[in-house]
Short mmCIF file of C-alpha atoms and ligand atoms in Angstrom, two decimals:
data_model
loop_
_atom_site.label_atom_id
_atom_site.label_comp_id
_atom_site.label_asym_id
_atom_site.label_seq_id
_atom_site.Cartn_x
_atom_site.Cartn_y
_atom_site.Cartn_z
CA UNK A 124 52.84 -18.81 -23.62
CA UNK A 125 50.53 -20.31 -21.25
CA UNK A 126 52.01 -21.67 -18.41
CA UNK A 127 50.05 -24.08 -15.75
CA UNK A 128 50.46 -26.73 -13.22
CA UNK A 129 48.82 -30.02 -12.57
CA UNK A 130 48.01 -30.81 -8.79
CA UNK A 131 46.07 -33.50 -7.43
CA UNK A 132 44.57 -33.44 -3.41
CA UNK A 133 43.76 -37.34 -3.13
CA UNK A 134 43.56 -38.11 -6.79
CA UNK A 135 40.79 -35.06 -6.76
CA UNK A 136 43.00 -33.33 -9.57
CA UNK A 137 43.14 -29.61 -10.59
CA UNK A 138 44.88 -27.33 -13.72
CA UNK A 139 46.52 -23.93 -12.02
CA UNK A 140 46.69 -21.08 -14.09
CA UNK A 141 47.89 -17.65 -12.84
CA UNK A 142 44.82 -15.17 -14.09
CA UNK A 143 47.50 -12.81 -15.51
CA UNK A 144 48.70 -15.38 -18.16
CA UNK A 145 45.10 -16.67 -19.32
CA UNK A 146 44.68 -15.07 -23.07
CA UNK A 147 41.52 -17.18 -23.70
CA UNK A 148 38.13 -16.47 -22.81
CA UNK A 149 37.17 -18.91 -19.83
CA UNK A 150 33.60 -19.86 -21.81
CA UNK A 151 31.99 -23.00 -20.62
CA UNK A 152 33.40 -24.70 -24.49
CA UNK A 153 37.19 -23.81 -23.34
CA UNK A 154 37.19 -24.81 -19.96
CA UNK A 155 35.27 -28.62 -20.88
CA UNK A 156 38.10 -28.41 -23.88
CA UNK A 157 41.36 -28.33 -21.38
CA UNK A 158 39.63 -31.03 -18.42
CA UNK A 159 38.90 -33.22 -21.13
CA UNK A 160 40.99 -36.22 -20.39
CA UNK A 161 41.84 -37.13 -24.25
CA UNK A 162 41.35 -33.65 -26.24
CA UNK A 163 42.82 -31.41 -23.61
CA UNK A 164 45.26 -31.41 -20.32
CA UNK A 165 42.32 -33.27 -18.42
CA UNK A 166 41.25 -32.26 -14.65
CA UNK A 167 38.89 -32.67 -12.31
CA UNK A 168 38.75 -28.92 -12.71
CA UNK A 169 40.78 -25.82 -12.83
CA UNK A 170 41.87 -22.85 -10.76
CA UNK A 171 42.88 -19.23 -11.61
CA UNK A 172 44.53 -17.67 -9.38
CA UNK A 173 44.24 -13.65 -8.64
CA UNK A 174 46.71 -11.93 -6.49
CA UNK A 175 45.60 -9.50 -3.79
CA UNK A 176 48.40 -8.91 -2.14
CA UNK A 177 51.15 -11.17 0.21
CA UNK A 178 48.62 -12.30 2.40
CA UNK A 179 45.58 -11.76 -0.23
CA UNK A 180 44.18 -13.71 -2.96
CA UNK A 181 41.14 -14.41 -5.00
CA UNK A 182 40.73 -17.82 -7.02
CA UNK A 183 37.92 -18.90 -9.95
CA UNK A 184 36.82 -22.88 -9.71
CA UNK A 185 36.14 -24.63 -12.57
CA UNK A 186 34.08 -27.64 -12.65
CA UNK A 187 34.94 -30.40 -16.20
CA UNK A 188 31.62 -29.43 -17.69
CA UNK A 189 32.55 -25.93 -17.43
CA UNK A 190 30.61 -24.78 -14.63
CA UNK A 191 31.53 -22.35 -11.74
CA UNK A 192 31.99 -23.57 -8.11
CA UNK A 193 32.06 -21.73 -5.01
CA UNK A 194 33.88 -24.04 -3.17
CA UNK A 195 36.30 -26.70 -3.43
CA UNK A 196 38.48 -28.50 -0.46
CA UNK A 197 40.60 -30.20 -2.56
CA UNK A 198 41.18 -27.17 -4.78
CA UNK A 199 42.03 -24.93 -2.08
CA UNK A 200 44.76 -27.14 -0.68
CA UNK A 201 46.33 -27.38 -4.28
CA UNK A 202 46.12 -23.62 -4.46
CA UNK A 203 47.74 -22.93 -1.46
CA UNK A 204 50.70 -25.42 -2.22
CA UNK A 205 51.09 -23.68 -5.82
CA UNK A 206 50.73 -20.02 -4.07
CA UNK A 207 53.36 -20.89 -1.12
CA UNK A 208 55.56 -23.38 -3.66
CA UNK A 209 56.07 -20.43 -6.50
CA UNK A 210 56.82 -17.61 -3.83
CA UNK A 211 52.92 -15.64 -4.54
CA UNK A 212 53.78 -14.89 -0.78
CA UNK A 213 56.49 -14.71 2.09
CA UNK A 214 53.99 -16.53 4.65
CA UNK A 215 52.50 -20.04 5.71
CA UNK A 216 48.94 -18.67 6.40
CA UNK A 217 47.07 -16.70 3.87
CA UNK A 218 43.66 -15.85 2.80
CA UNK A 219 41.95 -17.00 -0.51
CA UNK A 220 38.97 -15.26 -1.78
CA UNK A 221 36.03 -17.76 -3.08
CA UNK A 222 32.67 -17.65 -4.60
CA UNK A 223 31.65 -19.06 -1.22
CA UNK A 224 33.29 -17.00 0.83
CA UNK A 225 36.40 -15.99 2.33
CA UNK A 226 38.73 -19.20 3.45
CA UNK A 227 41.99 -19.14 5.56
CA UNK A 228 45.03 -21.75 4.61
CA UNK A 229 47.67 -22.64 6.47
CA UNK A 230 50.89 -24.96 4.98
CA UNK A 231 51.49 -27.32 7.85
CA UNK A 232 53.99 -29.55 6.61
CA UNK A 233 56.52 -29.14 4.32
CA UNK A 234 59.79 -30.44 2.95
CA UNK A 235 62.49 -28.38 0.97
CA UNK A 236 60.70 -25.31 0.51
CA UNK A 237 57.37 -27.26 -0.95
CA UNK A 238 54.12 -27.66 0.25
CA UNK A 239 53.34 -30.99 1.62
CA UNK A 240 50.33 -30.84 4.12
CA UNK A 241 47.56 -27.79 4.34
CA UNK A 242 45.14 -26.76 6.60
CA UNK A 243 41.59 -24.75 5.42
CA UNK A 244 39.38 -22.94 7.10
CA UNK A 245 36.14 -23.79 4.98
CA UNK A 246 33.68 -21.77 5.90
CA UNK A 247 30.53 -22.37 7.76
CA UNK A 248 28.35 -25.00 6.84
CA UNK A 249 24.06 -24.12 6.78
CA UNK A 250 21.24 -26.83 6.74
CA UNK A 251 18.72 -23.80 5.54
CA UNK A 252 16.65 -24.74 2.60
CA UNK A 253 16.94 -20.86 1.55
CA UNK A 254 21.37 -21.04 1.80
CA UNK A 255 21.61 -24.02 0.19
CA UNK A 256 19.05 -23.90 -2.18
CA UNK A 257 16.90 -26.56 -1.85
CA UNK A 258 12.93 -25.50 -2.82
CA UNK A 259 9.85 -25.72 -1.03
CA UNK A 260 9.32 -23.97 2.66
CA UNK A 261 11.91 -22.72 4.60
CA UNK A 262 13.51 -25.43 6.73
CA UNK A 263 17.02 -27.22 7.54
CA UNK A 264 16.97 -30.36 5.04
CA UNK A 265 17.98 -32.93 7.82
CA UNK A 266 16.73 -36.91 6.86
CA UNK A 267 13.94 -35.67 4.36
CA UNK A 268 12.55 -38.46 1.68
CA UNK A 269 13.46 -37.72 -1.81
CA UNK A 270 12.04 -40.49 -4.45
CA UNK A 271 15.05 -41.50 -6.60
CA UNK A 272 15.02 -44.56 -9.32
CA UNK A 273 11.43 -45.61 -7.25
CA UNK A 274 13.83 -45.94 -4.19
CA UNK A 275 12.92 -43.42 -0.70
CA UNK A 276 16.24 -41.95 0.04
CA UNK A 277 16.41 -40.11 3.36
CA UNK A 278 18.84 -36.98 2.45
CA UNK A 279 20.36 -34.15 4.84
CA UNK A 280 21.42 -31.19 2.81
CA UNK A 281 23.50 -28.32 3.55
CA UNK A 282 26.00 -25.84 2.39
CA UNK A 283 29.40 -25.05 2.86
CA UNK A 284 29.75 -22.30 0.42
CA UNK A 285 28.86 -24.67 -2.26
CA UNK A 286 25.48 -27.22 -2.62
CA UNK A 287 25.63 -30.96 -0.85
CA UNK A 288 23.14 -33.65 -0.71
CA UNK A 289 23.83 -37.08 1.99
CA UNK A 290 22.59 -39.50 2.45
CA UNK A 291 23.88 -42.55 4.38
CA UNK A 292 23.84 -46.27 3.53
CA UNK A 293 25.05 -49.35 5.45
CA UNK A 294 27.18 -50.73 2.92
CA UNK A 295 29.19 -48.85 0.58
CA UNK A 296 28.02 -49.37 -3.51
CA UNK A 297 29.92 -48.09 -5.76
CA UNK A 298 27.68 -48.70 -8.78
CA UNK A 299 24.78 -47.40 -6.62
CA UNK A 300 25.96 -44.04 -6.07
CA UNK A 301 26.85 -43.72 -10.05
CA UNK A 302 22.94 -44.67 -10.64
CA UNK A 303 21.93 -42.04 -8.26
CA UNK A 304 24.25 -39.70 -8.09
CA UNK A 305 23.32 -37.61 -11.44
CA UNK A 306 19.82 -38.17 -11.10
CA UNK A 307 19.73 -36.38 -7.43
CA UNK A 308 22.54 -33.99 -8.97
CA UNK A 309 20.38 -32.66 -11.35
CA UNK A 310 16.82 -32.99 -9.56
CA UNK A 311 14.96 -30.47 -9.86
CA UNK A 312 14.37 -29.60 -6.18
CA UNK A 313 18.10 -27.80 -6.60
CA UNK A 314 17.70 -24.87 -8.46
CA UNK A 315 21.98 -24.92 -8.46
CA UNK A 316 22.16 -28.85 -8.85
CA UNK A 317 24.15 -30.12 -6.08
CA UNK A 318 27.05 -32.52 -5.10
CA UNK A 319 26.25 -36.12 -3.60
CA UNK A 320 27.89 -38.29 -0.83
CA UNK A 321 27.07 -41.67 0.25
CA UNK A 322 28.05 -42.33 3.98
CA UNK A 323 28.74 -45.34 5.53
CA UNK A 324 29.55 -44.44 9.39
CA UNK A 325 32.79 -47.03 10.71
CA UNK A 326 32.73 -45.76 14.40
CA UNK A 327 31.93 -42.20 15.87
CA UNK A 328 35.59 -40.73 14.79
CA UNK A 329 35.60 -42.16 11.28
CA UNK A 330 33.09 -42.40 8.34
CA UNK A 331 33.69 -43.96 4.21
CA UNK A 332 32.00 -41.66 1.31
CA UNK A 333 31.66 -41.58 -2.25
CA UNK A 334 31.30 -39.01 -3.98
CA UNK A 335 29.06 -38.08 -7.49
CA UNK A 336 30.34 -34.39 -7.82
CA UNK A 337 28.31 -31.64 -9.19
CA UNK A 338 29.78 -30.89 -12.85
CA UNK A 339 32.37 -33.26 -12.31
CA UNK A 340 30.71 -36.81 -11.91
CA UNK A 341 32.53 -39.47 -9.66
CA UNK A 342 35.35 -38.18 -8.37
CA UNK A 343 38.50 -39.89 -5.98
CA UNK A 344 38.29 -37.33 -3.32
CA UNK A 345 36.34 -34.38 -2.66
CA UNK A 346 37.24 -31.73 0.46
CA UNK A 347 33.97 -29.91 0.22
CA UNK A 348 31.91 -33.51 0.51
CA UNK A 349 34.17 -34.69 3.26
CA UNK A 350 33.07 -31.79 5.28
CA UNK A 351 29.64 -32.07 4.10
CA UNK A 352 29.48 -35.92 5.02
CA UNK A 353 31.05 -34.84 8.46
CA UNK A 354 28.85 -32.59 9.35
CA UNK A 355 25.85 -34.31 7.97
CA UNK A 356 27.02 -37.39 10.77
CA UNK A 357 27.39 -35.11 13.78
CA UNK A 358 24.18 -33.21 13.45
CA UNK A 359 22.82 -36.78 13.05
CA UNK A 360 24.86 -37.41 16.24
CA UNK A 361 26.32 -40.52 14.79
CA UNK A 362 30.03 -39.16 14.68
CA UNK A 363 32.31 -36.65 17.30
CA UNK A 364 33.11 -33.44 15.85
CA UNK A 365 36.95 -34.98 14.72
CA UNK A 366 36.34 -37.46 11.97
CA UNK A 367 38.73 -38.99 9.62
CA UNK A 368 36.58 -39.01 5.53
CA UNK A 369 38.06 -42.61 4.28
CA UNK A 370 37.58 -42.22 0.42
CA UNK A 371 38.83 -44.19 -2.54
CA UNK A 372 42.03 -41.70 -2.99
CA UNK A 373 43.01 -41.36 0.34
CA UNK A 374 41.63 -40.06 4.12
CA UNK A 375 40.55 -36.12 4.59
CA UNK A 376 40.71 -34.69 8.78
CA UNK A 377 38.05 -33.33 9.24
CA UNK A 378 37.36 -30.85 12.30
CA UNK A 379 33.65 -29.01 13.34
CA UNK A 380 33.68 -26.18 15.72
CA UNK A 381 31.18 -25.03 18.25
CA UNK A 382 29.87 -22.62 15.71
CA UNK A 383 29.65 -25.16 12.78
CA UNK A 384 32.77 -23.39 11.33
CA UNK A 385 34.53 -26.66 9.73
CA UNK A 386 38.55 -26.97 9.32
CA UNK A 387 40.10 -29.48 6.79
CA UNK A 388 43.66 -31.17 6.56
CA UNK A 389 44.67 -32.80 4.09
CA UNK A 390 47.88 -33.59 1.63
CA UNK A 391 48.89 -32.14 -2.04
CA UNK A 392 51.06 -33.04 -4.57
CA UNK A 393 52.17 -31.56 -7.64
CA UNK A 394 52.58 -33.94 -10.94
CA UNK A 395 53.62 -31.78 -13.49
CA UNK A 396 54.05 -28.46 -14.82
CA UNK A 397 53.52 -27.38 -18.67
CA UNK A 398 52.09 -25.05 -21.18
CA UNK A 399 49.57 -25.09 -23.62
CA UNK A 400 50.65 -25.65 -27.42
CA UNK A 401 50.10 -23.05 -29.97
CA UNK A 402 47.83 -25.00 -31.65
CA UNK A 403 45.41 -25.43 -28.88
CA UNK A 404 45.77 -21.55 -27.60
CA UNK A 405 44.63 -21.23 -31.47
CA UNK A 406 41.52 -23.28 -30.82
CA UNK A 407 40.80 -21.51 -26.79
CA UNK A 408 40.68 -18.16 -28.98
CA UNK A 409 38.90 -19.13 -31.47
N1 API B 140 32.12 -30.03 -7.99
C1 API B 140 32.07 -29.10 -6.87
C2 API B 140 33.37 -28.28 -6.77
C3 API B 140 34.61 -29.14 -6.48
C4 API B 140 34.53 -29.79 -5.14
C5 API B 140 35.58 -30.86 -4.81
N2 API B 140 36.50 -31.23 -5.84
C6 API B 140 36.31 -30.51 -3.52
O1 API B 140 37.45 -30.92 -3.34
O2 API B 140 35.65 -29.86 -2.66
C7 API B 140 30.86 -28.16 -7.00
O3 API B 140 30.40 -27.95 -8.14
O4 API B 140 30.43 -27.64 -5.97
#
């Protein structure tokens, strides 16, 4: 039996399976096979979850199309609620193990024993070409023209474990940044492909996004893009280093430190737990 929970940070939703049930090879086929929202459990992505030890743990993103992140905000938080909900440890702060580095969480709020509100540490965040990647010469990607569609987009690039491009707009458009978004996603200038925000500054404490994520497409919420779009703004100096990431599924704090370190809070909630049928473990193995 296959056992899993479905989480959701924002409407940004996530699969969690614990490593030591998965009897299925995680191949790109499987993992599009269980996000797809009519064949499968459908996600925004899934999480397996390794444990280390009490205050140690190691976790595998997932993107829909089947490809491997190094990062996710919104992840991370539903992690942490599923590792601190099902007793994985005896604490409230606890280290999870990413592609993209080493993150701290920290439950904040809760209510009856559950999960409610978590802080991340999220790494650092890096402008270099070389950390990001972008190609061409070594540089920090800040307001660089990119040709999209026959429109000059100014973009600022960086990385916070995993691969952002922003760029920032005066009025929001939805149906603009679902043109764009795949073609800058998959331009060939990033040799990883890269996520996408549109920013629309509201005052120097608070900015709107949307997203077009890498391997996921538009997505509600994204933790990873709200501290990309944050940090994008106050190395632009349009925004303080506190800024509240207004999205379509809800509002991300968002906090840079002196050394470009970049904390995230943010709420989780669990929807439902399940397993998956016989008949489609029979299909994962095949
Ligand atoms: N699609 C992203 C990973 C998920 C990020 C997002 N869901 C978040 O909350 O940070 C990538 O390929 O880098």
């Amino acid at each position: 039996m296959v056992e899993f929970v479905k989480s959701h940070g924002l409407g940004n939703d996530y699969i969690v399976f614990d490593k030591t049930q998965i009897n299925f090879p995680l191949t790109e086929k499987n993992i599009r096979l269980i996000c797809d929202r009519n064949r499968g459990v459908g996600s925004d992505g899934i999480l397996v979850l390794e444990k280390i030890n009490n205050q140690e743990f190691k976790v595998r993103i997932f993107n829909p199309d089947g490809s491997e992140a190094e990062k996710s905000g919104n992840g991370i938080r539903i992690l942490a609620k599923y590792i601190y909900d099902y007793k994985y440890t005896t604490e409230k702060e606890f280290f999870i193990y990413t592609l993209g580095g080493k993150v701290k969480a920290s439950v904040i709020e809760e209510q009856n024993g559950r999960a409610k509100t978590i802080e991340v540490e999220m790494g650092k965040v890096t402008f270099r070409s070389s950390e990001i990647p972008v190609a061409g010469p070594e540089r920090e990607v800040i307001d660089e023209e990119l040709k999209i569609n026959g429109e000059i987009l100014k973009i600022t690039c960086l990385s916070i474990g995993n691969p952002h491009c922003v760029f920032f707009v005066d009025e929001i458009d939805e149906e603009k940044i679902k043109s764009l978004g795949p073609k800058i996603e998959n331009n060939p200038i990033f040799p990883n492909r890269i996520n996408v925000q549109m920013v629309k500054v509201l005052d120097s404490n608070k900015i709107e996004i949307r997203i077009w994520e890498r391997g996921a497409g538009y997505t509600l919420a994204s933790g990873s893009s709200s501290c990309a779009a944050a940090s994008a703004a106050y190395r632009k100096g349009l925004v303080n280093n506190q800024v509240e990431v207004i999205m379509p599924g809800g509002t991300l704090h968002i906090r840079i430190n002196p050394d470009w370190s970049v904390n995230l809070i943010g709420p989780v909630e669990e929807v439902f737990k399940g397993e998956l049928s016989e008949e489609m473990l029979y299909k994962l193995k095949d």
